[in-house]
Each structure stands twice: as C-alpha cells, then as structure tokens.
Short mmCIF file of C-alpha atoms in Angstrom, two decimals:
data_model
loop_
_atom_site.label_atom_id
_atom_site.label_comp_id
_atom_site.label_asym_id
_atom_site.label_seq_id
_atom_site.Cartn_x
_atom_site.Cartn_y
_atom_site.Cartn_z
CA MET C 1 13.73 -2.74 2.09
CA PRO C 2 12.63 -6.00 3.75
CA GLN C 3 13.50 -9.07 1.71
CA THR C 4 11.56 -11.56 3.86
CA ALA C 5 8.40 -11.67 5.95
CA ALA C 6 10.59 -11.69 9.07
CA GLU C 7 12.36 -8.51 7.96
CA LEU C 8 9.02 -6.84 7.19
CA LEU C 9 7.78 -7.81 10.64
CA ASP C 10 10.92 -6.28 12.13
CA LEU C 11 10.34 -3.07 10.15
CA LEU C 12 6.80 -2.82 11.54
CA ASP C 13 7.98 -3.26 15.15
CA ILE C 14 7.72 0.40 16.11
CA GLU C 15 9.19 1.67 19.37
CA THR C 16 7.17 3.43 22.08
CA ILE C 17 9.12 6.50 23.20
CA ASP C 18 6.42 8.34 25.21
CA VAL C 19 2.64 8.51 25.64
CA ASN C 20 1.14 8.64 22.13
CA LEU C 21 4.63 8.96 20.65
CA TYR C 22 6.37 6.25 18.62
CA ARG C 23 9.46 5.78 16.49
CA GLY C 24 9.69 3.70 13.32
CA ARG C 25 12.96 2.25 12.15
CA GLN C 26 14.29 2.34 8.60
CA PRO C 27 15.21 -0.69 6.48
CA ASP C 28 18.49 -1.30 4.72
CA THR C 29 17.71 0.32 1.35
CA VAL C 30 19.28 2.06 -1.62
CA ARG C 31 16.18 4.25 -1.94
CA GLN C 32 16.68 7.91 -1.09
CA ARG C 33 13.00 8.44 -0.24
CA VAL C 34 10.94 6.45 2.25
CA PHE C 35 8.46 4.07 0.60
CA GLY C 36 4.94 5.43 1.15
CA GLY C 37 3.56 2.04 2.14
CA GLN C 38 6.12 1.84 4.93
CA VAL C 39 5.18 5.14 6.59
CA ALA C 40 1.45 4.37 6.23
CA ALA C 41 1.85 0.91 7.75
CA GLN C 42 3.94 2.16 10.67
CA ALA C 43 1.45 4.98 11.30
CA LEU C 44 -1.43 2.48 11.36
CA LEU C 45 0.35 0.43 14.01
CA ALA C 46 1.12 3.55 16.06
CA ALA C 47 -2.59 4.43 16.07
CA ALA C 48 -3.57 0.82 16.86
CA ARG C 49 -1.37 0.95 19.98
CA THR C 50 -3.72 3.59 21.43
CA VAL C 51 -7.09 1.83 20.98
CA ASP C 52 -8.71 -1.10 22.78
CA ALA C 53 -7.91 -4.55 21.42
CA ASP C 54 -11.53 -5.17 20.42
CA ARG C 55 -11.34 -2.41 17.76
CA ALA C 56 -9.88 -2.83 14.28
CA ALA C 57 -9.22 -0.20 11.64
CA HIS C 58 -12.00 0.13 9.07
CA SER C 59 -10.79 3.22 7.18
CA LEU C 60 -7.54 5.09 6.65
CA HIS C 61 -7.15 8.44 4.85
CA ALA C 62 -3.58 9.61 4.30
CA TYR C 63 -1.64 12.47 2.69
CA PHE C 64 2.03 12.30 1.76
CA LEU C 65 3.32 15.81 2.45
CA ARG C 66 7.08 15.58 1.89
CA PRO C 67 9.53 12.91 0.78
CA GLY C 68 10.77 10.94 3.77
CA ASP C 69 14.49 10.58 4.49
CA SER C 70 15.42 6.90 4.43
CA ARG C 71 18.54 7.52 6.54
CA VAL C 72 16.85 8.52 9.82
CA PRO C 73 13.98 7.11 11.92
CA ILE C 74 10.44 8.50 11.67
CA VAL C 75 8.59 9.81 14.73
CA TYR C 76 4.83 9.18 14.87
CA ASP C 77 2.70 11.48 17.03
CA VAL C 78 -0.80 10.07 17.69
CA GLU C 79 -3.70 12.39 18.53
CA ARG C 80 -6.70 10.74 20.19
CA LEU C 81 -9.60 12.51 18.49
CA ARG C 82 -12.50 10.42 19.81
CA ASP C 83 -13.38 7.26 21.71
CA GLY C 84 -17.05 6.29 21.48
CA ARG C 85 -18.95 3.14 22.34
CA SER C 86 -18.32 1.64 18.88
CA PHE C 87 -15.76 3.83 17.13
CA SER C 88 -12.37 5.36 17.91
CA THR C 89 -10.67 7.95 15.71
CA ARG C 90 -6.99 8.80 15.63
CA ARG C 91 -4.87 11.29 13.70
CA VAL C 92 -1.19 10.49 13.23
CA VAL C 93 1.52 12.91 12.15
CA ALA C 94 4.83 11.49 10.94
CA ARG C 95 7.86 13.76 11.40
CA GLN C 96 11.51 13.89 10.40
CA HIS C 97 14.02 16.69 10.93
CA GLY C 98 11.32 18.66 12.79
CA ARG C 99 8.99 18.71 9.75
CA ASP C 100 5.71 16.93 9.04
CA ILE C 101 6.07 14.44 6.19
CA PHE C 102 2.77 12.51 6.45
CA TYR C 103 -0.71 12.85 7.89
CA VAL C 104 -3.29 10.11 8.33
CA THR C 105 -6.69 9.84 10.00
CA ILE C 106 -7.73 6.32 10.97
CA SER C 107 -11.09 5.12 12.28
CA PHE C 108 -11.43 1.95 14.36
CA GLN C 109 -14.62 0.00 15.12
CA VAL C 110 -15.68 -2.86 17.35
CA ASP C 111 -16.81 -5.99 15.47
CA GLU C 112 -20.54 -5.77 14.67
CA ASP C 113 -23.09 -7.75 12.69
CA GLY C 114 -25.11 -5.99 10.00
CA PHE C 115 -26.31 -5.92 6.40
CA GLU C 116 -23.92 -7.45 3.87
CA HIS C 117 -23.50 -7.38 0.10
CA GLN C 118 -20.60 -7.11 -2.34
CA THR C 119 -19.64 -6.96 -6.00
CA THR C 120 -18.63 -10.23 -7.65
CA MET C 121 -14.93 -10.91 -8.02
CA PRO C 122 -13.84 -10.78 -11.67
CA VAL C 123 -13.03 -14.08 -13.34
CA VAL C 124 -9.24 -14.31 -13.43
CA PRO C 125 -6.58 -17.02 -13.53
CA GLY C 126 -5.32 -18.19 -10.16
CA PRO C 127 -2.05 -16.90 -8.71
CA GLU C 128 -0.25 -20.06 -9.81
CA ASP C 129 -0.94 -19.00 -13.44
CA GLY C 130 0.16 -15.40 -12.99
CA MET C 131 3.42 -13.91 -14.21
CA ARG C 132 5.76 -12.96 -11.42
CA LEU C 133 6.58 -9.28 -11.35
CA VAL C 134 10.26 -10.13 -11.03
CA ASP C 135 10.04 -12.07 -14.32
CA ILE C 136 8.31 -9.13 -16.02
CA ILE C 137 11.13 -6.87 -14.84
CA ARG C 138 13.69 -9.40 -16.04
CA SER C 139 12.17 -9.35 -19.54
CA GLN C 140 12.52 -5.57 -19.89
CA LYS C 141 15.48 -4.06 -21.67
CA ASN C 142 18.24 -2.84 -19.35
CA ALA C 143 16.20 -3.85 -16.28
CA ASP C 144 18.10 -4.48 -13.04
CA VAL C 145 16.37 -7.42 -11.35
CA SER C 146 18.72 -7.19 -8.38
CA VAL C 147 16.97 -3.96 -7.32
CA TRP C 148 13.62 -5.77 -7.06
CA GLU C 149 15.19 -8.71 -5.24
CA ARG C 150 16.90 -6.37 -2.77
CA GLU C 151 13.98 -4.03 -2.16
CA TRP C 152 10.73 -5.94 -2.64
CA SER C 153 11.23 -9.70 -2.34
CA ALA C 154 9.16 -9.79 0.87
CA LEU C 155 6.18 -9.56 -1.53
CA ASP C 156 5.03 -12.19 -4.02
CA VAL C 157 3.39 -10.23 -6.86
CA ARG C 158 1.87 -11.99 -9.90
CA TYR C 159 0.16 -10.26 -12.82
CA VAL C 160 -2.86 -11.99 -14.37
CA GLY C 161 -3.96 -9.21 -16.73
CA VAL C 162 -3.29 -5.65 -17.85
CA SER C 163 -5.25 -3.71 -20.47
CA GLY C 164 -3.81 -4.82 -23.80
CA MET C 165 -1.88 -7.70 -22.21
CA GLY C 166 -4.19 -10.41 -20.94
CA LEU C 167 -7.15 -8.03 -20.68
CA PRO C 168 -8.97 -6.61 -23.71
CA VAL C 169 -8.55 -2.92 -24.39
CA ASP C 170 -11.84 -1.34 -23.30
CA GLU C 171 -12.31 2.21 -24.59
CA ALA C 172 -14.72 2.89 -21.75
CA ASN C 173 -12.21 1.69 -19.16
CA PRO C 174 -8.73 1.70 -20.72
CA ALA C 175 -6.57 1.39 -17.59
CA GLN C 176 -6.92 -1.91 -15.76
CA ALA C 177 -4.42 -4.14 -13.98
CA ARG C 178 -5.15 -7.29 -12.03
CA ILE C 179 -2.56 -8.91 -9.82
CA TRP C 180 -2.36 -11.46 -7.04
CA VAL C 181 -0.31 -10.39 -4.02
CA ARG C 182 0.75 -11.91 -0.71
CA ILE C 183 3.46 -11.46 1.87
CA GLU C 184 6.11 -14.05 1.00
CA GLY C 185 5.98 -16.05 4.24
CA ASP C 186 3.84 -16.34 7.35
CA PHE C 187 2.87 -13.34 9.47
CA PRO C 188 1.51 -13.33 13.06
CA ASP C 189 -2.27 -13.67 13.55
CA ASP C 190 -2.46 -10.17 15.10
CA PRO C 191 -5.14 -8.36 13.02
CA ALA C 192 -3.33 -5.02 13.27
CA LEU C 193 -0.14 -6.53 11.87
CA GLN C 194 -2.07 -8.20 9.05
CA GLN C 195 -3.70 -4.87 8.19
CA ALA C 196 -0.38 -3.04 8.35
CA ALA C 197 1.26 -5.59 6.05
CA PHE C 198 -1.56 -5.09 3.55
CA VAL C 199 -1.25 -1.29 3.73
CA TYR C 200 2.49 -1.66 3.11
CA ALA C 201 1.89 -3.73 -0.03
CA SER C 202 -1.06 -1.67 -1.27
CA ASP C 203 1.15 1.29 -2.24
CA LEU C 204 3.48 -0.69 -4.52
CA THR C 205 1.56 -1.06 -7.80
CA LEU C 206 -1.54 1.16 -7.68
CA LEU C 207 -0.02 4.27 -9.26
CA GLY C 208 1.30 2.10 -12.09
CA ALA C 209 -2.28 1.39 -13.15
CA THR C 210 -2.65 5.05 -14.14
CA LEU C 211 0.12 4.61 -16.74
CA VAL C 212 -1.27 1.53 -18.49
CA PRO C 213 -2.88 3.41 -21.44
CA HIS C 214 0.26 5.49 -22.00
CA GLY C 215 2.78 2.75 -22.73
CA ILE C 216 5.17 3.52 -19.89
CA THR C 217 5.83 2.10 -16.45
CA ILE C 218 6.46 3.66 -13.08
CA ASN C 219 10.24 3.25 -13.60
CA SER C 220 10.33 4.71 -17.12
CA PRO C 221 12.87 7.46 -17.88
CA GLY C 222 11.23 10.83 -18.12
CA LEU C 223 8.66 10.20 -15.41
CA GLN C 224 8.54 11.69 -11.91
CA PRO C 225 6.10 9.57 -9.88
CA ALA C 226 5.03 10.01 -6.26
CA SER C 227 2.07 9.03 -4.10
CA LEU C 228 0.07 12.10 -3.04
CA ASP C 229 -2.72 10.53 -0.99
CA HIS C 230 -3.88 7.04 -0.14
CA THR C 231 -7.16 5.70 1.26
CA VAL C 232 -8.02 2.21 2.45
CA TRP C 233 -11.38 0.83 3.58
CA PHE C 234 -11.37 -2.55 5.33
CA HIS C 235 -14.69 -4.34 4.83
CA ARG C 236 -13.83 -7.70 6.39
CA ALA C 237 -10.88 -9.27 8.16
CA PHE C 238 -8.36 -11.08 5.94
CA ARG C 239 -4.72 -12.09 5.92
CA ALA C 240 -2.08 -10.22 3.93
CA ASP C 241 0.11 -13.33 3.95
CA ARG C 242 -2.50 -15.27 1.92
CA TRP C 243 -3.31 -14.53 -1.71
CA TRP C 244 -5.47 -11.48 -2.42
CA LEU C 245 -6.48 -10.14 -5.81
CA TYR C 246 -5.68 -6.48 -6.44
CA ASP C 247 -8.27 -5.47 -9.06
CA GLN C 248 -6.94 -2.05 -10.08
CA GLU C 249 -8.28 0.52 -12.51
CA SER C 250 -7.63 4.16 -13.28
CA PRO C 251 -10.79 6.14 -14.11
CA ALA C 252 -8.94 9.37 -14.89
CA ALA C 253 -5.61 11.16 -15.20
CA GLY C 254 -4.91 14.84 -15.70
CA GLY C 255 -2.93 17.78 -14.40
CA ALA C 256 0.18 15.58 -14.05
CA ARG C 257 -1.82 13.40 -11.61
CA GLY C 258 -3.21 9.89 -11.97
CA PHE C 259 -6.17 8.53 -10.00
CA ALA C 260 -6.63 4.82 -9.33
CA THR C 261 -9.04 2.65 -7.37
CA ALA C 262 -8.98 -1.03 -6.52
CA GLY C 263 -11.10 -3.80 -5.10
CA ILE C 264 -9.41 -6.46 -2.99
CA TYR C 265 -10.69 -10.04 -3.05
CA THR C 266 -9.57 -13.21 -1.33
CA GLU C 267 -9.27 -16.47 -3.27
CA ASP C 268 -12.76 -17.52 -2.18
CA GLY C 269 -14.22 -14.41 -3.85
CA GLY C 270 -14.83 -12.28 -0.76
CA ARG C 271 -14.54 -8.51 -1.21
CA VAL C 272 -12.44 -7.60 1.81
CA ALA C 273 -11.12 -4.09 1.14
CA SER C 274 -11.12 -1.14 -1.24
CA VAL C 275 -8.30 1.30 -2.01
CA ALA C 276 -8.04 4.66 -3.78
CA GLN C 277 -4.98 6.74 -4.55
CA GLU C 278 -3.98 9.86 -6.45
CA GLY C 279 -0.37 10.29 -7.40
CA LEU C 280 2.01 12.49 -9.31
CA ILE C 281 2.84 11.25 -12.83
CA ARG C 282 4.79 14.24 -14.09
CA ARG C 283 6.70 14.27 -17.35
CA VAL C 284 10.34 15.35 -17.06
CA GLU C 285 11.53 17.53 -19.95
CA GLY C 286 14.31 16.28 -22.19
CA ALA C 287 13.77 12.55 -21.57
CA ASN C 288 12.35 9.74 -23.67
CA GLN C 289 8.76 9.50 -22.51
CA ASN C 290 8.00 6.31 -24.44
CA ALA C 291 10.69 4.13 -22.92
CA ILE C 292 9.48 1.04 -21.09
#
C-alpha cells in the first residue's frame, strides 16, 4: 500500500484504455485482498474523467461484491447514465478475471448557492493531542507495527476518543470513535483527487467503530471483517491532506453485520461530508473472540 502522499497519488493515476474504460494499478502490498478504499477511490476518478470539469461528486453509493485480487490491475467500466443541466450520474463497474467485484453509482453537480445549515462539531481535543494509531498498535500485545508502517503510513490517523477510552460509555449510544485524519503530505489542488484521497481514507476505520462495545478490534483473532457497502455524501469542498475529524458511531449491529455512520468536520468546525457503511463482522469458530 502507499507509504507516502506521492505513492498514493501514483496509485490514483488510473490509465485510460478506451472510451469510458480505465485501468487502475495495484500497490506493492502484502494484502491478499484489495483495500476497499482503493477500488472506491479509483472508481470515483474513472467516473470524474467522463464529466465536465465544472461538476464535482456530491454522492457515492457503492457495493463490494467480491474480494479483489491485489496481484492484477482492476478495469473500471463507466456507464454514462445521465447528463442534465446541473447533475451528471455515472455507474462504474470494477472487474478482475472477467468478474464484477465492485459497483458504484456517483452523482456529480455544478456548484450552486442555496440554503445552508449543519450540526455543530463535537468538542474534541485537537489533532496534536490525539494518540497516533501507530502508537496504539505498538501498545498492543504481539502487534506488528511494521505492517501499519508498510501499508498505511500515507495516512496520519490520531484517536481523540473511543467509548470507554476518552469518551464516556453512553448506554444510549455505546459505539463511538472520534479520530483526526489527513493524508501525510501535500496533494494536488484538483478537487477530484482530493475527494478520491478522502474516499480512500474513509474506509480504513469505520467498520472498527461497530466493534467498540464488544472489546475487540478489526484485527482480532476470530473475526472475519469485510466492507459490504459504502456511501459518501460531500456537502462542501475540503482537502483530504488537511486535518478532518471523523466522528464515527455505530447505531446497530446484528446478523454478523455492523452498521456505522460518521460526520466529517474540518478544523474550523465545518461539516463537509457524511459517510455510512455496513460491513461483515463475522465470528470465526474455534478462535478466541475476546483477544485484542
């Protein structure tokens, strides 16, 4: 996986191979499955290549159909569903080995003025006071920090509160996790690249919020996790390479699935995006389910 902003930018540099047809490269990784944020980000950029420059994505609705093979490139087939005066809609199918692995529908809109309101950003410590995710991993028994440094060091992730650790345990809302995130380094000003970088990062921690009340993490033995679907709404333009607060909570889990939502805020308190995801959190028989 990309270890720097430059490597992430290189990963997002998809190749045009025909009209409405693109190819995404794979990073150097030890992962056997493609990271969901990668395929979603590359698909967003494939769709953005087919719309006018005055239109930016405002919503993205994705389904992860099959695990992606990290050894071969991914082909993205863009279908132009509609081009109106204000909105454009695209559907993208990602394929490997002749099979569909991912579907996403993305809507783009020209910039318009209109009514505005938002929820207030929660009061949290600043990113400089957060605990780096790499340090949290380092503190865990038998944790291999080198895996994080190899796979995810393009992202600066800092926790400022989790239910029971920095946040009070609320029986009415027992699964909360608040983190500051940014791309570790500068990214181009291109709005589509900034959105794609955010989409890439948005898939990293959200499913973990569904496990907060259960005393395990996404890497715990005995757990089979996987993203099933992912939705992003962009409310305002912002930069993924500047700090943004990922205010995550999980309203429900059941049927071996966890559901999580999140509000995204910039340091000045602006609500710039919202995210929702459902994922597989399946117990694996014969393993220690309580290991951290």
